[in-house]
Structure formats: C-alpha cells, structure tokens
Coordinates of C-alpha atoms and ligand atoms in Angstrom, one line a residue:
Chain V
X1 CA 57.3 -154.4 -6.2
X2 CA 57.5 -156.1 -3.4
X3 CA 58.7 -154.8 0.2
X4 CA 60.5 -156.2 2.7
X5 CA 61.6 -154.6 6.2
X6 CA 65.0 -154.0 6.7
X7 CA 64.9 -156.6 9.9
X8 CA 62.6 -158.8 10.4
X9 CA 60.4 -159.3 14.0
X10 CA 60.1 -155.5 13.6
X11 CA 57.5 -154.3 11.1
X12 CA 53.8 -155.8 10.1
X13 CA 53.5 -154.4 6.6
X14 CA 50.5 -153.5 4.9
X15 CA 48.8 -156.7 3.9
X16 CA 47.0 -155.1 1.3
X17 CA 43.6 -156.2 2.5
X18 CA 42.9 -153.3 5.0
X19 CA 45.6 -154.0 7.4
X20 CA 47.7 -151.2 8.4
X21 CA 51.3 -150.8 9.1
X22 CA 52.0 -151.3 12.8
X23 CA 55.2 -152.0 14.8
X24 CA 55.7 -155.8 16.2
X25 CA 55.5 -156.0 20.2
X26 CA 54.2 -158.1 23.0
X27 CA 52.6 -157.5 26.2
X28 CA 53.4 -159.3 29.8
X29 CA 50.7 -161.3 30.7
X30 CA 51.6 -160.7 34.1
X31 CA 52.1 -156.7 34.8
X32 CA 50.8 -155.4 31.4
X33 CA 54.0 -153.6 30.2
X34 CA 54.1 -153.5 26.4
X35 CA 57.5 -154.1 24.4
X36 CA 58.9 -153.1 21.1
X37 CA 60.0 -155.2 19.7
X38 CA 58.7 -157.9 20.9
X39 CA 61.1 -159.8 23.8
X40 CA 61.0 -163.1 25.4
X41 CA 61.1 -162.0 29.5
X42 CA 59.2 -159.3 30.8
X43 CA 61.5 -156.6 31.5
X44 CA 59.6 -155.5 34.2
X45 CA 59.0 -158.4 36.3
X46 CA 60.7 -161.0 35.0
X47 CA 57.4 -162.8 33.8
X48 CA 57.7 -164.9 30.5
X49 CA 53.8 -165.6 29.5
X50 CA 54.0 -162.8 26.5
X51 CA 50.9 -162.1 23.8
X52 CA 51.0 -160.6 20.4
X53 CA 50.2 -157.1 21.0
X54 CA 51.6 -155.3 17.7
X55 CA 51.2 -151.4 18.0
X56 CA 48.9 -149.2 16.0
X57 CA 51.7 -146.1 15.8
X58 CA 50.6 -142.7 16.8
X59 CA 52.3 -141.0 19.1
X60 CA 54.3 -137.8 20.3
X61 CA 57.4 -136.2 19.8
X62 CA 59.7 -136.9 23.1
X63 CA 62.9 -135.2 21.6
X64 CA 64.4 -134.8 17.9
X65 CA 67.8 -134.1 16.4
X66 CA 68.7 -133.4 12.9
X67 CA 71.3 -135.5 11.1
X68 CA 73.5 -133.3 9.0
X69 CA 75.0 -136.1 7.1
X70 CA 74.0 -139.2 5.1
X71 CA 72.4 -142.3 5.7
X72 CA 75.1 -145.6 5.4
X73 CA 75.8 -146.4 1.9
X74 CA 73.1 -148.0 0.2
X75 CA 70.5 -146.1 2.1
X76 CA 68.4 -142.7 2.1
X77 CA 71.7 -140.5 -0.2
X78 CA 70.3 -137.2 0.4
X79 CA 72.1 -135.2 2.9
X80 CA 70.5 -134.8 6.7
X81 CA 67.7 -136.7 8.2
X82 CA 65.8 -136.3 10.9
X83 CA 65.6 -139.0 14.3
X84 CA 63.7 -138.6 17.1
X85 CA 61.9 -140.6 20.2
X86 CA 58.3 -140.8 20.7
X87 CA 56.6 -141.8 23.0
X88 CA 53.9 -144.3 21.3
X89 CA 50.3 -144.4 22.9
X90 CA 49.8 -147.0 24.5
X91 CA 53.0 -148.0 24.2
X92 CA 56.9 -147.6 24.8
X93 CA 59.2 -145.0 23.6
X94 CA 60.8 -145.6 20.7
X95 CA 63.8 -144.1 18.8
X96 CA 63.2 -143.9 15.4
X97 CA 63.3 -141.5 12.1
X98 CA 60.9 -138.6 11.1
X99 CA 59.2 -138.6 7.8
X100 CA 61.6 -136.2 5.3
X101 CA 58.5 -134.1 4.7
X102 CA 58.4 -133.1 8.6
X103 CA 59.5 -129.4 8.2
X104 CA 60.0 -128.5 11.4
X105 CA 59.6 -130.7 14.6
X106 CA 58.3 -129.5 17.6
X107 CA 58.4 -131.2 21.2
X108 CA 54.8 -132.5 21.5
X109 CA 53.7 -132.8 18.5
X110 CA 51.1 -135.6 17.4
X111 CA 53.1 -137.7 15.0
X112 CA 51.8 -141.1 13.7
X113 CA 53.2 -144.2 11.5
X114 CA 54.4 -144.1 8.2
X115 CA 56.4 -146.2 6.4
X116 CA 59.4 -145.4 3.9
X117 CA 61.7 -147.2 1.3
X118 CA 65.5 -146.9 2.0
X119 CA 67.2 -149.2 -0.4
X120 CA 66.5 -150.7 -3.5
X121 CA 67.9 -153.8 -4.0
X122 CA 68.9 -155.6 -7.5
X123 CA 66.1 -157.8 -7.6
X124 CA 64.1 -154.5 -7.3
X125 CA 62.8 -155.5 -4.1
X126 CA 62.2 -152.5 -1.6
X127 CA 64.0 -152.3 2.0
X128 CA 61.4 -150.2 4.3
X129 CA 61.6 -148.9 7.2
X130 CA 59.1 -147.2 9.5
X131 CA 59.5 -143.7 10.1
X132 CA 56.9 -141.1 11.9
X133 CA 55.0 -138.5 9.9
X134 CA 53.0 -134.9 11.3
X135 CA 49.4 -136.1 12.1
X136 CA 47.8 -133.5 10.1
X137 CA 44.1 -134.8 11.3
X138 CA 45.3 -134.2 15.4
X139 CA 48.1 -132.0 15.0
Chain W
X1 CA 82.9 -152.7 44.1
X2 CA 86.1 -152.2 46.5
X3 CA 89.8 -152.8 45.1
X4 CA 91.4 -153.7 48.3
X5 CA 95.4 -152.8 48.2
X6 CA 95.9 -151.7 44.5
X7 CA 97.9 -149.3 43.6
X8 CA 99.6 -147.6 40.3
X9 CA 102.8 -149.6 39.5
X10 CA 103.3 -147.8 36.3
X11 CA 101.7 -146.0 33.4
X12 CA 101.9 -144.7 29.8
X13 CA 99.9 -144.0 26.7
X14 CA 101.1 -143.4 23.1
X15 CA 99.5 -140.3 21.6
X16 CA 96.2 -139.9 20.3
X17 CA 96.5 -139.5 16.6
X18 CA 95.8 -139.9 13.1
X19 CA 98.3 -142.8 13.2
X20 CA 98.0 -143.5 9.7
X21 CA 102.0 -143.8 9.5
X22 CA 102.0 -146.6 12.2
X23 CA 100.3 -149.8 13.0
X24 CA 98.1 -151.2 16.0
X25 CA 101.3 -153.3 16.4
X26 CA 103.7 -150.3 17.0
X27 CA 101.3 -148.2 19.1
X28 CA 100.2 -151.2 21.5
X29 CA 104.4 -152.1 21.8
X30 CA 104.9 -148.6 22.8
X31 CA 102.5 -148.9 25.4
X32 CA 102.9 -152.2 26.5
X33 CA 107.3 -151.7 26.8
X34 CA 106.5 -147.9 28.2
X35 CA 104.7 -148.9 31.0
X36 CA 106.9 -152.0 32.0
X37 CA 109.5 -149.3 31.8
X38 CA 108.3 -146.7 34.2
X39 CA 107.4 -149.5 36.5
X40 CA 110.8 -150.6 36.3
X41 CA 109.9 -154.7 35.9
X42 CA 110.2 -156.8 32.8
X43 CA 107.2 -159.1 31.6
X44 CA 108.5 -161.8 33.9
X45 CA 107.2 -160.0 37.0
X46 CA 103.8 -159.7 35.4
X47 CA 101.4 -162.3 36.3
X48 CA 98.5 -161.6 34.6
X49 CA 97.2 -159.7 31.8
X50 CA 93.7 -158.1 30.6
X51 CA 93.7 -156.7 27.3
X52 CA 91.4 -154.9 24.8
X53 CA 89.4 -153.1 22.1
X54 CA 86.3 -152.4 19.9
X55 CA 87.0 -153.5 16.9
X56 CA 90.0 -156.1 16.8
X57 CA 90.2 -159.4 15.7
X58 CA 90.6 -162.6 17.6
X59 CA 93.2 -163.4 20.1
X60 CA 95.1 -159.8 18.6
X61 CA 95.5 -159.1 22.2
X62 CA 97.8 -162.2 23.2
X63 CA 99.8 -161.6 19.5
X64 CA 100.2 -158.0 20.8
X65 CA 100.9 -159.6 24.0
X66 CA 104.3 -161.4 22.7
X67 CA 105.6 -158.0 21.8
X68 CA 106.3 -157.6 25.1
X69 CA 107.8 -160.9 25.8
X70 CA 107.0 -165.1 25.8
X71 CA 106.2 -165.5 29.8
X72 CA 103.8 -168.2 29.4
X73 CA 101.1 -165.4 31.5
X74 CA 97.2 -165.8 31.3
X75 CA 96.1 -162.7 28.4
X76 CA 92.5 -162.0 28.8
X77 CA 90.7 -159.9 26.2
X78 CA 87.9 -157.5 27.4
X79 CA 85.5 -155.9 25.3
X80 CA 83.2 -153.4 26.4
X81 CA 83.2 -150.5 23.7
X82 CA 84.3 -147.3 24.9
X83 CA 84.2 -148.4 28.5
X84 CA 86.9 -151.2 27.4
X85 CA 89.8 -149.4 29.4
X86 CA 88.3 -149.2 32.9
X87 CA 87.1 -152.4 32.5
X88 CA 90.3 -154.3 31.8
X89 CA 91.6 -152.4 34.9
X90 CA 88.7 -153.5 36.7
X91 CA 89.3 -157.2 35.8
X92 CA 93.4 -156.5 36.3
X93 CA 92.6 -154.8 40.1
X94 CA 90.6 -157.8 41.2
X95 CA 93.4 -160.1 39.6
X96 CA 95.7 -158.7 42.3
X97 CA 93.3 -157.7 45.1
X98 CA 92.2 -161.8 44.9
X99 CA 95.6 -162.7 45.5
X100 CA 96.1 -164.2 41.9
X101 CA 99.2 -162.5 41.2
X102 CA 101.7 -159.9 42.5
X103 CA 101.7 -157.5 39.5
X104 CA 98.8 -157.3 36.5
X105 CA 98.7 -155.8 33.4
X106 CA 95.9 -153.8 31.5
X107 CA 96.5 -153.1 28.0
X108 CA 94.1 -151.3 25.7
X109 CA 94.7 -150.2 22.2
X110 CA 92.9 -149.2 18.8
X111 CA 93.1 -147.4 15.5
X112 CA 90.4 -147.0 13.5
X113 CA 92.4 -146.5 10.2
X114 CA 93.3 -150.1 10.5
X115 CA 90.6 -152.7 10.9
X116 CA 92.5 -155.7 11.0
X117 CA 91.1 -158.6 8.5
X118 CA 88.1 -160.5 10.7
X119 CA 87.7 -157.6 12.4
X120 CA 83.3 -156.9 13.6
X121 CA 81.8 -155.1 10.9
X122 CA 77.8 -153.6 11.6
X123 CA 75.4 -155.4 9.5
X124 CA 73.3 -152.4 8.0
X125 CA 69.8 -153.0 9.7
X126 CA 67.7 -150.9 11.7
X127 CA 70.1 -150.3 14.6
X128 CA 72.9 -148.6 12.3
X129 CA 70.6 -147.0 10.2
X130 CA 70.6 -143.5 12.5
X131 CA 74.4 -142.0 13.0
X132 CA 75.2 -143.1 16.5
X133 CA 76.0 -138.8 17.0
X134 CA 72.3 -139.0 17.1
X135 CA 71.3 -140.5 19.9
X136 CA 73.4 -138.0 22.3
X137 CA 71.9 -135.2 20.3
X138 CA 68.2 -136.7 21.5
X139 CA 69.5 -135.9 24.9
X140 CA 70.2 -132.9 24.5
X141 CA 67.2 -132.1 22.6
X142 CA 65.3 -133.0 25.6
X143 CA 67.3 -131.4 28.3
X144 CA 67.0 -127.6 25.8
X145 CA 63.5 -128.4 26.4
X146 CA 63.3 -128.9 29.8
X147 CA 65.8 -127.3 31.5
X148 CA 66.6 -124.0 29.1
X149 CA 69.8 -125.6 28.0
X150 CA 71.5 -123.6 25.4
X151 CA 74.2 -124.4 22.1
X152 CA 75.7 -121.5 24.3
X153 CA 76.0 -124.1 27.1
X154 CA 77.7 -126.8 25.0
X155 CA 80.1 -124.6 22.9
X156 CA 81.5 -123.5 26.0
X157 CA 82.5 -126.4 27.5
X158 CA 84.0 -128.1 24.3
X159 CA 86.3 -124.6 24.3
X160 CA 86.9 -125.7 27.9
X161 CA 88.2 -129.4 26.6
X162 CA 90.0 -127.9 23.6
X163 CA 91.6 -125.4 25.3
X164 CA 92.6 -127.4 28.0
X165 CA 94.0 -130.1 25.4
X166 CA 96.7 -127.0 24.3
X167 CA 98.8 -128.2 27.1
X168 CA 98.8 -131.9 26.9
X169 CA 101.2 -133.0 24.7
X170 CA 99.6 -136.7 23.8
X171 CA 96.5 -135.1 22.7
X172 CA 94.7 -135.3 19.9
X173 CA 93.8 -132.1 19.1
X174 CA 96.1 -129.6 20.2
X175 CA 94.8 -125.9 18.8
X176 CA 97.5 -123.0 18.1
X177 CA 95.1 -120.3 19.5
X178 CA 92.7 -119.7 22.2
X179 CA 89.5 -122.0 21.0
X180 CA 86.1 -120.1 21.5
X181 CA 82.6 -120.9 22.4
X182 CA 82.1 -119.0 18.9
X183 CA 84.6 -121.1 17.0
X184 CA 82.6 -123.9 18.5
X185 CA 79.1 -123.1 17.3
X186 CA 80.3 -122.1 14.0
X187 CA 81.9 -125.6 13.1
X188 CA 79.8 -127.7 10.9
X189 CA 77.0 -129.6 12.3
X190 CA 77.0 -133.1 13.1
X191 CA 73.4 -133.5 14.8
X192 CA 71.6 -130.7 15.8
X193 CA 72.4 -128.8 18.3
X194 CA 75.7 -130.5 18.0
X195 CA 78.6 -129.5 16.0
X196 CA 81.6 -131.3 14.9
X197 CA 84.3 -129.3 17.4
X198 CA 81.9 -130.8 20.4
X199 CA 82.7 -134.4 19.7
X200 CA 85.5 -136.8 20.3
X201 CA 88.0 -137.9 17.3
X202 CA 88.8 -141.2 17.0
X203 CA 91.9 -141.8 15.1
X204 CA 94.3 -144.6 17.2
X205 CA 96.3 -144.7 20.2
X206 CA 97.1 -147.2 23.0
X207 CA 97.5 -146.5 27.0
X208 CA 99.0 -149.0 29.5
X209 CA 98.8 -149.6 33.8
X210 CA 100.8 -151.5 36.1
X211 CA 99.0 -152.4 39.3
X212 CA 100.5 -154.0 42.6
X213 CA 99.9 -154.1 46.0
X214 CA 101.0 -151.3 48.0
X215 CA 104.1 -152.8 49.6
X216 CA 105.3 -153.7 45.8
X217 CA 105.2 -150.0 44.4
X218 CA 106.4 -148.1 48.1
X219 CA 109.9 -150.4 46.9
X220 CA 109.6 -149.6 43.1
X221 CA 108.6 -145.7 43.8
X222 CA 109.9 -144.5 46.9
X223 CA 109.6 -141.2 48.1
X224 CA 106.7 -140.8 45.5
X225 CA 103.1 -140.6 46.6
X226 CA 101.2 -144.1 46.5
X227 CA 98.3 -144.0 44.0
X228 CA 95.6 -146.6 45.0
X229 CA 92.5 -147.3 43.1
X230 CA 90.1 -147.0 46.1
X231 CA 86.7 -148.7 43.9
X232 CA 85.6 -150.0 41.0
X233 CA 81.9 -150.2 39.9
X234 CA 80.6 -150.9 36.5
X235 CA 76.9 -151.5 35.5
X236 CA 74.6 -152.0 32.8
X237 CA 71.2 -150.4 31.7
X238 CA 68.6 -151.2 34.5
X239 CA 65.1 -151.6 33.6
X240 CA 63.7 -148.1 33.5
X241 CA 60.0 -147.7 32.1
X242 CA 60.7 -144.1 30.9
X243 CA 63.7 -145.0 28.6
X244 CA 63.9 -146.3 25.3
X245 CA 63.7 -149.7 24.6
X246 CA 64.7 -150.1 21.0
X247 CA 67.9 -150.2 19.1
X248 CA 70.3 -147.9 18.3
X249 CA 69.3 -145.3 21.0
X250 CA 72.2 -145.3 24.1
X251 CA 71.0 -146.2 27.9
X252 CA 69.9 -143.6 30.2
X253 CA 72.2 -140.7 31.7
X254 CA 71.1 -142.5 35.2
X255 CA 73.4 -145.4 34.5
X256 CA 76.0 -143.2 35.7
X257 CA 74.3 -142.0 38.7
X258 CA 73.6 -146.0 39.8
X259 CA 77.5 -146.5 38.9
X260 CA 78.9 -143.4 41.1
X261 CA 76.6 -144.4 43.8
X262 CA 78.3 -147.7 44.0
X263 CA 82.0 -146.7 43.4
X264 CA 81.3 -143.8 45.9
X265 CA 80.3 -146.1 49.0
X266 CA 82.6 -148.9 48.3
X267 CA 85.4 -146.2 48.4
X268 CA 84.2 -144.2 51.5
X269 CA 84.3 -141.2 49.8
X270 CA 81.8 -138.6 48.4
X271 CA 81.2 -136.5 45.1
X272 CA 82.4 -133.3 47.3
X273 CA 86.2 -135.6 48.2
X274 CA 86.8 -135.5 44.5
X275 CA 89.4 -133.1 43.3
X276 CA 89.5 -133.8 39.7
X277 CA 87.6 -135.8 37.4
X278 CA 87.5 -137.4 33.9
X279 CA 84.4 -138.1 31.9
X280 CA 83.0 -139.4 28.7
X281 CA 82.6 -136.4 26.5
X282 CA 82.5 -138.5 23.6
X283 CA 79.0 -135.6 22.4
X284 CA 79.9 -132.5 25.1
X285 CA 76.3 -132.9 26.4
X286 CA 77.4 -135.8 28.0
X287 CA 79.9 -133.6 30.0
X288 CA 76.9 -131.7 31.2
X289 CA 74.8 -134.6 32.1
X290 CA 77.4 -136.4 34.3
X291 CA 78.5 -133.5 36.6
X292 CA 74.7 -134.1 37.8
X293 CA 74.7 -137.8 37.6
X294 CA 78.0 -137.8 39.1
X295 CA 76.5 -135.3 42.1
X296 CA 79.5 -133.1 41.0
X297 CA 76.8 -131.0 41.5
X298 CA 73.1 -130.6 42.4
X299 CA 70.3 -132.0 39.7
X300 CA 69.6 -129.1 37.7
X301 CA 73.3 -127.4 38.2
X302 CA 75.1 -128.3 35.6
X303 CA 74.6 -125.1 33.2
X304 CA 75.2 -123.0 35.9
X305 CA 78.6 -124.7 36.4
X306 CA 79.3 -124.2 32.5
X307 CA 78.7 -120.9 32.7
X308 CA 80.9 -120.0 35.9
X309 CA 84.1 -121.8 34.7
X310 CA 83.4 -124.7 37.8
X311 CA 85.3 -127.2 35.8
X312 CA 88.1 -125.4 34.4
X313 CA 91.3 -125.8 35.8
X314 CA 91.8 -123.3 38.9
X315 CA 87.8 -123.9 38.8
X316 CA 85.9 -125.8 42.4
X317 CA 86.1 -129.1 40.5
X318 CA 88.0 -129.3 37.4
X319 CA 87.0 -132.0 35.1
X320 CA 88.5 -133.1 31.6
X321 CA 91.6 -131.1 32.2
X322 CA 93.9 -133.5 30.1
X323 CA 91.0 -132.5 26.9
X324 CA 88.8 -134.9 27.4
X325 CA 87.6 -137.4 24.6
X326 CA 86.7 -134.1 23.0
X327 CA 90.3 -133.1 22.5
X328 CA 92.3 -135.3 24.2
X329 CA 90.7 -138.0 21.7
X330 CA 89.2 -141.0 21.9
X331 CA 90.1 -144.2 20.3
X332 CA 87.8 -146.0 22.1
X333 CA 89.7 -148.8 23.7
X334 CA 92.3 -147.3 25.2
X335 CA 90.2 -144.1 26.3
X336 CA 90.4 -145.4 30.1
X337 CA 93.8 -146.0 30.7
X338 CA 94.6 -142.7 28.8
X339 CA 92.2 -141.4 32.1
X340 CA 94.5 -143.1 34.3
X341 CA 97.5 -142.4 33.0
X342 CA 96.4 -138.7 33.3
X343 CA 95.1 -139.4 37.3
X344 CA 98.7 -141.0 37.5
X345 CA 99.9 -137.9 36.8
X346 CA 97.6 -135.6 38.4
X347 CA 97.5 -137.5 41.5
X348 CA 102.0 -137.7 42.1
X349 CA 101.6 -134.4 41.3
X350 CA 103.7 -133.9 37.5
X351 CA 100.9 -132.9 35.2
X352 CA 102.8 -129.6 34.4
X353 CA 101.0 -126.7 33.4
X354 CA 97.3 -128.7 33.8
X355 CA 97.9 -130.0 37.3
X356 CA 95.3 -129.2 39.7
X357 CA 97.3 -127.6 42.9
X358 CA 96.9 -130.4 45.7
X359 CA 95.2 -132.9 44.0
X360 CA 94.6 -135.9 46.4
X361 CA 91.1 -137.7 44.9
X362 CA 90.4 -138.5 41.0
X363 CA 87.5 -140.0 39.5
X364 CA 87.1 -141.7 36.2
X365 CA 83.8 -142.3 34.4
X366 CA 83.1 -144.4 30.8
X367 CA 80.0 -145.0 29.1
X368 CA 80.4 -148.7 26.8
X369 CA 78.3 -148.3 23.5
X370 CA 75.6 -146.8 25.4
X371 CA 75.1 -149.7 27.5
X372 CA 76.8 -149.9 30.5
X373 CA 78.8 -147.4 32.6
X374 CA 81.5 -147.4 34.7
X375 CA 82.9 -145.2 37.5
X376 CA 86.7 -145.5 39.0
X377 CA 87.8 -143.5 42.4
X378 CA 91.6 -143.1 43.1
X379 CA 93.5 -141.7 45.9
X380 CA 96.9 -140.4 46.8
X381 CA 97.8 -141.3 50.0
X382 CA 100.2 -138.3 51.8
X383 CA 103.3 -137.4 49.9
X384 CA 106.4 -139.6 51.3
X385 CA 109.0 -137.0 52.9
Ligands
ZN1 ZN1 55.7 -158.1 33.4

C-alpha cells in the first residue's frame, strides 16, 4: 500500500529502485552548515544560495526519554514510546523517536534510520514517520 | 530592556484551579474588577490595555475587556505561550514609560477545560507527534549524563514547590501533609526520569497588574513601599550550532542566560541583589537549569543547591516560594502575572507565612513554548515611615 510521510519537505521515502530512506535538508553554499529540514536562509550567516543535501541517517544517541503514555489519537496506541536527539553525522541534531524494538538506550550508542507506519488511514494509505533503530552492524 | 518609572498600581489573580464550575468569562472579570479594586481606580483611569492567552479565540480579550467597562481604550492581545504574562506587562510598562498613558493594564487569563469555539487546535504532524513532557525530559537525560544529576535531585525540589504551595491559598495544589522527595519519585511517570508530581497542572485561572508612574501609586498607596519593575528583557532562540534544529524539541536552557544577562544590566543589578525569585518549573528540571542560567548560582551548582535546601524559604536565595508552576499551577497565560502578583506581595512585605524576611529585589523568569524567554527584575524602594 502506498506510504506517505506524515509532513511533507521532511522525509525521501524509499523509491523502490535502490534508493534509501533519508531525511530532507540543504546545505549553505556559503559556510557549509547543513539543515534539517531544509530552510530558506542560512541560519548561520544569513546566506540564502542553499543545495539539496538530503541526509543518509546514522548517527548517535545525544539524550533519550521514555514516554509513559500514548501517542495522539490516531497514532502509535500502545502505551510508552521512546524520543530522543541524535546527533546525525554529518549533520544536525535532531529530535526524533526510537525504533519500539530499542530495548534499552544508551548515551552514545550508534543508531541509524529507520522508518515506521503510525496511522492508517481509510483509504488504507500508510502515514510514516522516521524513527532511529540500534545499528547492530557498528553498535 | 529598562522600564523607566513603573511601578505596581495594583494586583490580583483568581485561583488556579480545575475551574470546571466557572467560565474564562468569570475568572478573567475577577481579575480584571480585583485589580482595578486594589488600585483603587475604575476603567476610566486606564489608558491602555494588553491582554492574553494560549489558546483563545479572536478578539476574546477586548470582549473580556467590556467586563470591566466601555472606555473606548486601545486592548491589545499578546500571545506568547507560557511566557504570555510577562510579556503583556512588558508591552503595558513600555505603554507608560513612553509616555502613552498614565495607568496600563495587563490582563492574562486561560482555562483549559474551555476551548472556546475557533480556538487554535495542533494539526497532528510531526511536531505534535512526541508529548511536549518529552522534550524537558531530553534535558534532563543529558544533564544525568553529564553532570551526575539524580531523580533524587528532581523529587526534591518538586517536594520543595509542593510543600511550599501548602501556604498559598490561590494555588493549585495545596497538599494536606508534608510532600516528600519519596512521594515524588513514586508518582506515575510522565517521561523518564520525570514523574507526574514534578510537573505543572494546567487547569484555568486569570492574574491582573496595574502599572503607573511612581508619583501616581506614592498618592494611591501611601505609606506602602513603591514596587517598580526595574527591566524587562525578553528574547528568542539564537542561532546555536549545538542545539536542535527541528520541531517539537524546546530552545536551549541558554536562552535564559542571554535573557538574565540583559534584564540584569539594564536594571543595574546582579544575580547576587536578588532576594527571591520565580521561575518556570513547568518539568522541575527546568528549576535546576535556570538557577545556573540565571547565575543564581555557579555553572555546575545547581544540585548542590537542591541538596542543601538554597532555595527553600529561610534558604540563601529562595525561589518558587508561592509553589511554583509545579504547585502553584500553571494555566499558561496568566502564569506571569500570577508571578507578579506574588513579587507584589513579597516585595510590600504581606506574603504571610511564605514571605522571605526583608525582601527588597524579585526576579521573574518565563520560558514561551520553548521559544523565547523572558526575565523581569523588580525592586522595593525603602519602606515609607
Ligand atoms: Zn551559511
């Protein structure tokens, strides 16, 4: 079925042809600084020449919290999710949630990009959003 | 920035509640009529007013306004999230220090019970997807990492807020027995490591100030110590390379720092002049983060200060002795005018059983959505014989 992100200018999806998921951003032409998502002025120095630059997410875990309730209605039901910031390579740090198979987060851990559905809609379409999974292979 | 020649007229805030008995109407009227009365004026001396919530509809404020009276006076509404009280003073200082009017209003109010019809919903996309308890809870995931911080840390505090909320009669919370550290850790939790007796209710509530220029209040007050507002300084997120730059997440701790900085030199005073203090404890670990932000105390500090009792009352520097957003409660829109209807209090010396002896300098601090921050210095000046 097909998938859609729950905003758009924030996700690439999988295009089915090889292509990876990865988050939308842009780099300053100017001073280098990468932003997700993508903005029209550099935060850093003003500069508005900006180039596609979407991220390939792996990163590490900045800090984490456990949610004990549940998502908004319509979303994720089950009871207690996880969030956390991490700090992308290459990139910014972003807040963002942790895959519900992450067992037990620790500060520095290698996380990378996953992606997860948290609504189904009538039509059957999928509402994802990108969340950040253990990186078994660096962990 | 500086408030030249503002001072207190008069103050008053309804309780913070539940509410669910009365309307936005009833509790913004009490306000509104209580503070005209202890300022001993009418809505014809009143030239100007700024008003304000979260969540309310259009123009509500200038309806709520004609409660009070039909004057024909400019109503401006402010919004600025949980910062929305100290804001609307702000704008109501620099209506009288600009020589705009004599007397100005602010006027903040809220119930969260009673979103009015057109009131802002949150469309559900990625920035309300994570519980907004979250993003305080990152911070102090971090600072247990770095620093050692423990639950321990936290729970005590939040006792401290409760506990000190037992003896103010407009708060929200107001526990029949001694609240422990304990107590605290064993509530449920919210988002780890915090639980729900270290965070603010909301419920509704509305809070009032009268401001005038000196001369005006020494005739209205006499014999009663002049509270100015000394400074004003409110700010939003600067660019900072090591924070967050997506969604939901609230603005760095160091927005406060920038904002104290400001308020502190327009004012000519320093963290060590300040008596008693009021900050956002909407998550307690804010509570922690601001006595170092605020130079309360030294970077690093701040847990050292929980555990010692610092800001208790009949501690070095009490802070949050009216409850705090913790127990006091916290609206939201009238959260800063609840803070200086407290420094009113503190500062002519009748907060009863949670005054702090000899009280002469108040700050208070808000945090708006996460965004911006604010920081308010106030002074008595000596005691009229
Ligand atoms: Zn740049």
């Amino acid at each position: 079925m097909a998938k859609r992100a729950i905003e758009p200018g924030l996700l690439r999806l999988p295009d089915g042809e090889g292509r990876e998921l990865r988050l939308c951003a842009n780099r300053c032409d100017g001073c280098g600084v990468v932003f997700h998502p993508p903005r029209p002025v550099c935060l850093a120095c003003h500069g508005r020449a900006m180039s596609d630059a979407p991220l390939e997410g792996a990163g590490t875990l900045y800090a984490f919290t456990r949610v004990a309730m549940a998502m908004r209605p319509g979303m994720r039901t089950e009871r207690g999710y996880w969030v956390a910031h991490v700090d992308l390579d290459g990139g910014p740090r972003v807040q963002g949630l942790l895959a519900p198979d992450v067992a037990e987060p620790r500060i520095g851990m290698r996380l990378r990009l996953g992606i997860e559905t948290v609504r189904v809609e009538e039509s059957g379409e999928e509402i994802v959003v990108h969340h950040f999974a253990a990186d078994e292979a660096r962990a | 920035m500086k408030t030249e020649n503002i001072a207190l007229l008069g103050t008053a805030m309804t309780r913070f509640a539940d509410h669910r008995d009365r309307t936005l109407f009833e509790l913004a009227t009490e306000a509104g009529l209580g503070t005209l009365t202890d300022a001993g004026i009418d809505l014809r001396d009143v030239g100007e007013a700024y008003v304000g919530s979260m969540m309310a509809p259009p123009m509500l404020g200038v309806r709520i306004l004609k409660q009070l009276g039909l004057t024909g006076l400019p109503v401006v509404t402010i919004e600025a999230a949980s910062a929305s009280g100290l804001v609307a003073l702000r704008e109501a200082s620099f209506a009288v220090s600009s020589g705009r009017c004599e007397v100005a209003l602010a006027l903040t109010y809220e119930h969260a019970m009673q979103r009015l019809p057109g009131s802002g919903g949150m469309t559900p996309g990625y920035e309300t997807l994570m519980a907004s308890p979250a993003s305080f809870a990152l911070w102090a995931s971090r600072r247990m990492h770095e620093r050692g911080t423990k639950p321990e840390h936290l729970a005590k505090l939040a006792a401290k807020n409760w506990n000190a909320a037992r003896e103010n009669p407009l708060a929200y919370h107001r526990a029949d027995h001694v609240v422990t550290p304990q107590e605290v850790l064993a509530s449920p939790s919210v988002a780890s490591p915090l639980t729900q007796m270290m965070g603010a209710p909301m419920g509704g509530g509305a809070a009032a100030v009268l401001l005038a220029s000196p001369d005006r209040v020494r005739r209205r007050r006499p014999g009663e110590p002049l509270v100015r507002v000394l400074s004003s300084s409110l700010v939003t997120e600067s660019w900072d390379p090591e924070w967050i730059a997506l969604g939901p997440a609230v603005g760095p701790p160091g927005m406060t720092a920038d904002a104290a900085r400001r308020a502190f030199e327009a004012a000519g005073v320093g963290p060590e002049d300040v008596d008693v203090a009021y900050v956002h404890d909407s998550w307690i670990n804010e509570e922690l983060e601001y006595y170092e932000q605020l130079g309360l105390c030294a970077p690093g500090e701040a847990e050292k200060l929980a555990e010692e009792g610092t800001t208790a009352l009949g501690g070095r520097i009490p802070v949050n002795v009216d409850g705090g957003l913790v127990a006091r409660g916290h609206p939201i829109g009238p959260t800063g005018l609840a803070q200086v209807h407290e420094i009113g209090l503190q500062l002519r010396g009748r907060a009863g059983r949670r005054q702090v002896e000899g009280a002469t300098t108040a700050l208070a601090q808000l945090v708006g959505g996460g965004s911006s921050a604010i920081v308010c210095l106030f002074q008595r000046d000596g005691r009229v014989a």
